[in-house]
């Protein structure tokens, strides 16, 4: 869910995925913090099949906007 462009440097990335769809990733090489706040659990319940691709697309969009990767 980090996407394909962040965390690919020598130092990598650290992060955490929240149950509600939130994510925090820190790309150590780019010195970039990327936070996504969602509540995908409301009102229909957890849907990992939809939130995981969305997270990856979000992180790739951030990297693209910053011309990373």
mmCIF file of C-alpha atoms in Angstrom:
data_model
loop_
_atom_site.group_PDB
_atom_site.id
_atom_site.type_symbol
_atom_site.label_atom_id
_atom_site.label_comp_id
_atom_site.label_asym_id
_atom_site.label_seq_id
_atom_site.Cartn_x
_atom_site.Cartn_y
_atom_site.Cartn_z
ATOM 1 C CA UNK A 1 0.000 0.000 0.000
ATOM 2 C CA UNK A 2 3.032 2.267 -0.079
ATOM 3 C CA UNK A 3 2.752 2.388 -3.874
ATOM 4 C CA UNK A 4 5.563 1.813 -6.314
ATOM 5 C CA UNK A 5 7.543 5.047 -6.017
ATOM 6 C CA UNK A 6 8.174 5.873 -2.366
ATOM 7 C CA UNK A 7 10.575 4.075 -0.029
ATOM 8 C CA UNK A 8 12.734 2.713 -2.847
ATOM 9 C CA UNK A 9 15.989 4.355 -1.772
ATOM 10 C CA UNK A 10 18.808 2.777 0.199
ATOM 11 C CA UNK A 11 17.280 3.710 3.563
ATOM 12 C CA UNK A 12 13.714 2.734 2.612
ATOM 13 C CA UNK A 13 10.616 3.829 4.455
ATOM 14 C CA UNK A 14 8.832 3.223 7.715
ATOM 15 C CA UNK A 15 5.139 3.516 8.276
ATOM 16 C CA UNK A 16 1.926 2.299 9.758
ATOM 17 C CA UNK A 17 -1.473 1.376 8.336
ATOM 18 C CA UNK A 18 -4.540 2.081 10.434
ATOM 19 C CA UNK A 19 -7.600 -0.135 10.598
ATOM 20 C CA UNK A 20 -9.865 2.695 9.377
ATOM 21 C CA UNK A 21 -7.839 3.144 6.185
ATOM 22 C CA UNK A 22 -5.412 5.776 7.465
ATOM 23 C CA UNK A 23 -1.740 5.491 6.655
ATOM 24 C CA UNK A 24 1.508 7.176 7.668
ATOM 25 C CA UNK A 25 4.667 6.630 5.629
ATOM 26 C CA UNK A 26 8.044 8.256 6.068
ATOM 27 C CA UNK A 27 10.412 7.965 3.102
ATOM 28 C CA UNK A 28 13.816 8.216 4.751
ATOM 29 C CA UNK A 29 15.791 8.973 1.583
ATOM 30 C CA UNK A 30 13.425 11.657 0.292
ATOM 31 C CA UNK A 31 12.854 13.081 3.804
ATOM 32 C CA UNK A 32 9.133 12.977 3.063
ATOM 33 C CA UNK A 33 6.217 12.304 5.400
ATOM 34 C CA UNK A 34 2.990 11.233 3.723
ATOM 35 C CA UNK A 35 -0.268 10.978 5.703
ATOM 36 C CA UNK A 36 -3.643 9.759 4.460
ATOM 37 C CA UNK A 37 -6.618 10.181 6.791
ATOM 38 C CA UNK A 38 -9.741 8.204 5.940
ATOM 39 C CA UNK A 39 -12.646 6.506 7.617
ATOM 40 C CA UNK A 40 -13.436 3.773 5.115
ATOM 41 C CA UNK A 41 -15.247 1.797 7.824
ATOM 42 C CA UNK A 42 -18.208 4.178 7.909
ATOM 43 C CA UNK A 43 -20.970 3.503 7.019
ATOM 44 C CA UNK A 44 -20.493 0.270 5.060
ATOM 45 C CA UNK A 45 -17.816 -1.515 7.059
ATOM 46 C CA UNK A 46 -14.228 -2.424 6.240
ATOM 47 C CA UNK A 47 -13.440 -2.993 2.572
ATOM 48 C CA UNK A 48 -9.720 -3.860 2.176
ATOM 49 C CA UNK A 49 -10.189 -4.744 -1.506
ATOM 50 C CA UNK A 50 -10.945 -1.070 -2.207
ATOM 51 C CA UNK A 51 -8.854 0.843 0.357
ATOM 52 C CA UNK A 52 -5.494 -0.852 -0.328
ATOM 53 C CA UNK A 53 -5.377 0.098 -4.056
ATOM 54 C CA UNK A 54 -6.570 3.594 -3.120
ATOM 55 C CA UNK A 55 -3.714 3.985 -0.623
ATOM 56 C CA UNK A 56 -1.166 2.902 -3.237
ATOM 57 C CA UNK A 57 -2.650 5.294 -5.821
ATOM 58 C CA UNK A 58 -2.564 8.127 -3.277
ATOM 59 C CA UNK A 59 1.101 7.567 -2.436
ATOM 60 C CA UNK A 60 2.009 7.267 -6.138
ATOM 61 C CA UNK A 61 0.171 10.552 -6.837
ATOM 62 C CA UNK A 62 2.153 12.293 -4.074
ATOM 63 C CA UNK A 63 5.412 10.941 -5.513
ATOM 64 C CA UNK A 64 4.396 11.994 -9.030
ATOM 65 C CA UNK A 65 3.494 15.512 -7.887
ATOM 66 C CA UNK A 66 6.912 15.801 -6.221
ATOM 67 C CA UNK A 67 8.679 14.163 -9.210
ATOM 68 C CA UNK A 68 9.947 11.231 -7.130
ATOM 69 C CA UNK A 69 10.725 7.944 -8.842
#
